[in-house]
Amino acid sequence: MQQSPPPIPADNEPKYGGFSRFEIELEFVQSLANPFYLNHIASQKLLKEPAFVAYLSYLRYWSRPPYIKYLNYPGPTLKHLELLQEERFREEIINPELVQMLATEGAKASVDWHKGD
């Protein structure tokens, strides 16, 4: 049975360590924008765990309204979340050259975006 996304937090929502499920999942999904963090979770072998891969699939709800509006960096967050759905990417993110390429690509995109200011 697949879980449904958490509702937008209400005042009476249960807390886990002081945070709502919504806040915890938001914090985690946003961390996926960082290619160095992706490399870290690959080095911990989490990307080989079927339960973790299923959790990454579940998190795809962040790409839809109303959830997407809460992402600070929706571009890299959702791009990496989609790449993580692919087994080949999960295997290759351990490679430092790929990590550096993604980091460089992200920095360039940020610079290009700010040129419009």
PDB file of C-alpha atoms in Angstrom:
ATOM      1  CA  MET A   1       0.000   0.000   0.000  1.00  0.00           C
ATOM      2  CA  GLN A   2       1.444   3.343  -1.069  1.00  0.00           C
ATOM      3  CA  GLN A   3       1.398   6.255   1.344  1.00  0.00           C
ATOM      4  CA  SER A   4      -0.159   9.516   0.316  1.00  0.00           C
ATOM      5  CA  PRO A   5       1.745  12.804   0.572  1.00  0.00           C
ATOM      6  CA  PRO A   6       1.458  14.624   3.861  1.00  0.00           C
ATOM      7  CA  PRO A   7      -1.113  17.378   4.077  1.00  0.00           C
ATOM      8  CA  ILE A   8       0.060  20.959   4.316  1.00  0.00           C
ATOM      9  CA  PRO A   9       0.826  21.352   8.051  1.00  0.00           C
ATOM     10  CA  ALA A  10      -1.934  22.262  10.450  1.00  0.00           C
ATOM     11  CA  ASP A  11      -1.421  23.464  14.009  1.00  0.00           C
ATOM     12  CA  ASN A  12      -2.614  20.176  15.498  1.00  0.00           C
ATOM     13  CA  GLU A  13      -0.418  17.900  13.328  1.00  0.00           C
ATOM     14  CA  PRO A  14       1.744  15.364  15.207  1.00  0.00           C
ATOM     15  CA  LYS A  15       5.386  16.328  15.575  1.00  0.00           C
ATOM     16  CA  TYR A  16       8.474  14.144  15.212  1.00  0.00           C
ATOM     17  CA  GLY A  17      11.383  15.684  17.088  1.00  0.00           C
ATOM     18  CA  GLY A  18       9.503  18.974  17.029  1.00  0.00           C
ATOM     19  CA  PHE A  19       8.860  18.921  13.271  1.00  0.00           C
ATOM     20  CA  SER A  20       5.869  17.885  11.174  1.00  0.00           C
ATOM     21  CA  ARG A  21       6.152  15.111   8.595  1.00  0.00           C
ATOM     22  CA  PHE A  22       5.728  17.826   5.948  1.00  0.00           C
ATOM     23  CA  GLU A  23       8.718  19.785   7.299  1.00  0.00           C
ATOM     24  CA  ILE A  24      10.912  16.685   7.556  1.00  0.00           C
ATOM     25  CA  GLU A  25      10.146  15.569   4.010  1.00  0.00           C
ATOM     26  CA  LEU A  26      10.594  19.115   2.671  1.00  0.00           C
ATOM     27  CA  GLU A  27      14.004  19.397   4.322  1.00  0.00           C
ATOM     28  CA  PHE A  28      15.092  16.024   2.959  1.00  0.00           C
ATOM     29  CA  VAL A  29      13.841  16.498  -0.607  1.00  0.00           C
ATOM     30  CA  GLN A  30      15.571  19.900  -0.786  1.00  0.00           C
ATOM     31  CA  SER A  31      18.853  18.304   0.286  1.00  0.00           C
ATOM     32  CA  LEU A  32      18.724  16.307  -2.959  1.00  0.00           C
ATOM     33  CA  ALA A  33      19.637  19.507  -4.845  1.00  0.00           C
ATOM     34  CA  ASN A  34      23.184  19.098  -3.480  1.00  0.00           C
ATOM     35  CA  PRO A  35      25.243  16.685  -5.620  1.00  0.00           C
ATOM     36  CA  PHE A  36      27.754  16.241  -2.786  1.00  0.00           C
ATOM     37  CA  TYR A  37      24.931  15.005  -0.551  1.00  0.00           C
ATOM     38  CA  LEU A  38      23.844  12.591  -3.276  1.00  0.00           C
ATOM     39  CA  ASN A  39      27.401  11.271  -3.344  1.00  0.00           C
ATOM     40  CA  HIS A  40      27.320  10.899   0.436  1.00  0.00           C
ATOM     41  CA  ILE A  41      24.122   8.850   0.483  1.00  0.00           C
ATOM     42  CA  ALA A  42      25.564   6.710  -2.328  1.00  0.00           C
ATOM     43  CA  SER A  43      28.714   6.135  -0.257  1.00  0.00           C
ATOM     44  CA  GLN A  44      26.496   4.979   2.616  1.00  0.00           C
ATOM     45  CA  LYS A  45      24.944   2.431   0.200  1.00  0.00           C
ATOM     46  CA  LEU A  46      21.450   3.851   0.764  1.00  0.00           C
ATOM     47  CA  LEU A  47      20.818   4.041  -2.975  1.00  0.00           C
ATOM     48  CA  LYS A  48      21.059   0.245  -3.145  1.00  0.00           C
ATOM     49  CA  GLU A  49      18.345  -0.264  -0.499  1.00  0.00           C
ATOM     50  CA  PRO A  50      14.951  -1.052  -2.086  1.00  0.00           C
ATOM     51  CA  ALA A  51      13.071   0.714   0.725  1.00  0.00           C
ATOM     52  CA  PHE A  52      15.101   3.896   0.227  1.00  0.00           C
ATOM     53  CA  VAL A  53      14.599   3.763  -3.555  1.00  0.00           C
ATOM     54  CA  ALA A  54      10.857   3.367  -2.951  1.00  0.00           C
ATOM     55  CA  TYR A  55      10.961   6.412  -0.636  1.00  0.00           C
ATOM     56  CA  LEU A  56      12.648   8.432  -3.394  1.00  0.00           C
ATOM     57  CA  SER A  57       9.842   7.413  -5.746  1.00  0.00           C
ATOM     58  CA  TYR A  58       7.236   8.416  -3.164  1.00  0.00           C
ATOM     59  CA  LEU A  59       8.849  11.869  -2.860  1.00  0.00           C
ATOM     60  CA  ARG A  60       7.980  12.671  -6.468  1.00  0.00           C
ATOM     61  CA  TYR A  61       4.784  14.288  -5.172  1.00  0.00           C
ATOM     62  CA  TRP A  62       6.945  17.375  -4.545  1.00  0.00           C
ATOM     63  CA  SER A  63       6.909  18.019  -8.298  1.00  0.00           C
ATOM     64  CA  ARG A  64       3.160  18.790  -8.222  1.00  0.00           C
ATOM     65  CA  PRO A  65       1.025  21.574  -6.755  1.00  0.00           C
ATOM     66  CA  PRO A  66       0.566  22.527  -4.019  1.00  0.00           C
ATOM     67  CA  TYR A  67       3.901  21.100  -2.837  1.00  0.00           C
ATOM     68  CA  ILE A  68       6.248  22.478  -5.517  1.00  0.00           C
ATOM     69  CA  LYS A  69       5.763  26.049  -4.306  1.00  0.00           C
ATOM     70  CA  TYR A  70       7.521  25.192  -1.022  1.00  0.00           C
ATOM     71  CA  LEU A  71      10.811  24.211  -2.714  1.00  0.00           C
ATOM     72  CA  ASN A  72      13.547  26.841  -2.483  1.00  0.00           C
ATOM     73  CA  TYR A  73      15.481  25.403  -5.434  1.00  0.00           C
ATOM     74  CA  PRO A  74      12.904  23.511  -7.487  1.00  0.00           C
ATOM     75  CA  GLY A  75      15.104  23.165 -10.590  1.00  0.00           C
ATOM     76  CA  PRO A  76      18.008  21.148  -9.147  1.00  0.00           C
ATOM     77  CA  THR A  77      15.850  19.497  -6.483  1.00  0.00           C
ATOM     78  CA  LEU A  78      13.403  18.015  -8.971  1.00  0.00           C
ATOM     79  CA  LYS A  79      16.068  17.285 -11.587  1.00  0.00           C
ATOM     80  CA  HIS A  80      18.063  15.210  -9.109  1.00  0.00           C
ATOM     81  CA  LEU A  81      14.935  13.557  -7.721  1.00  0.00           C
ATOM     82  CA  GLU A  82      14.059  12.421 -11.255  1.00  0.00           C
ATOM     83  CA  LEU A  83      17.624  11.257 -11.944  1.00  0.00           C
ATOM     84  CA  LEU A  84      17.523   9.229  -8.726  1.00  0.00           C
ATOM     85  CA  GLN A  85      14.642   7.224 -10.170  1.00  0.00           C
ATOM     86  CA  GLU A  86      17.143   5.744 -12.639  1.00  0.00           C
ATOM     87  CA  GLU A  87      19.267   2.830 -11.431  1.00  0.00           C
ATOM     88  CA  ARG A  88      22.210   3.850 -13.603  1.00  0.00           C
ATOM     89  CA  PHE A  89      22.342   7.322 -12.026  1.00  0.00           C
ATOM     90  CA  ARG A  90      22.118   5.815  -8.522  1.00  0.00           C
ATOM     91  CA  GLU A  91      25.131   3.665  -9.370  1.00  0.00           C
ATOM     92  CA  GLU A  92      27.156   6.448 -11.012  1.00  0.00           C
ATOM     93  CA  ILE A  93      26.641   9.247  -8.470  1.00  0.00           C
ATOM     94  CA  ILE A  94      29.433   7.685  -6.411  1.00  0.00           C
ATOM     95  CA  ASN A  95      31.807   8.931  -9.132  1.00  0.00           C
ATOM     96  CA  PRO A  96      33.481  12.216  -8.032  1.00  0.00           C
ATOM     97  CA  GLU A  97      33.681  13.428 -11.640  1.00  0.00           C
ATOM     98  CA  LEU A  98      29.902  13.185 -12.028  1.00  0.00           C
ATOM     99  CA  VAL A  99      29.394  14.962  -8.708  1.00  0.00           C
ATOM    100  CA  GLN A 100      31.717  17.779  -9.768  1.00  0.00           C
ATOM    101  CA  MET A 101      30.008  18.052 -13.166  1.00  0.00           C
ATOM    102  CA  LEU A 102      26.594  18.422 -11.482  1.00  0.00           C
ATOM    103  CA  ALA A 103      27.984  20.981  -9.015  1.00  0.00           C
ATOM    104  CA  THR A 104      29.569  23.000 -11.829  1.00  0.00           C
ATOM    105  CA  GLU A 105      26.376  22.804 -13.873  1.00  0.00           C
ATOM    106  CA  GLY A 106      24.360  24.035 -10.880  1.00  0.00           C
ATOM    107  CA  ALA A 107      26.737  26.927 -10.198  1.00  0.00           C
ATOM    108  CA  LYS A 108      26.641  27.971 -13.854  1.00  0.00           C
ATOM    109  CA  ALA A 109      22.834  27.856 -13.881  1.00  0.00           C
ATOM    110  CA  SER A 110      22.758  30.056 -10.777  1.00  0.00           C
ATOM    111  CA  VAL A 111      25.120  32.614 -12.336  1.00  0.00           C
ATOM    112  CA  ASP A 112      23.146  32.637 -15.574  1.00  0.00           C
ATOM    113  CA  TRP A 113      19.875  33.078 -13.680  1.00  0.00           C
ATOM    114  CA  HIS A 114      21.256  36.040 -11.708  1.00  0.00           C
ATOM    115  CA  LYS A 115      22.478  37.747 -14.898  1.00  0.00           C
ATOM    116  CA  GLY A 116      18.831  38.569 -15.548  1.00  0.00           C
ATOM    117  CA  ASP A 117      18.694  40.756 -12.405  1.00  0.00           C
TER     118      ASP A 117
END
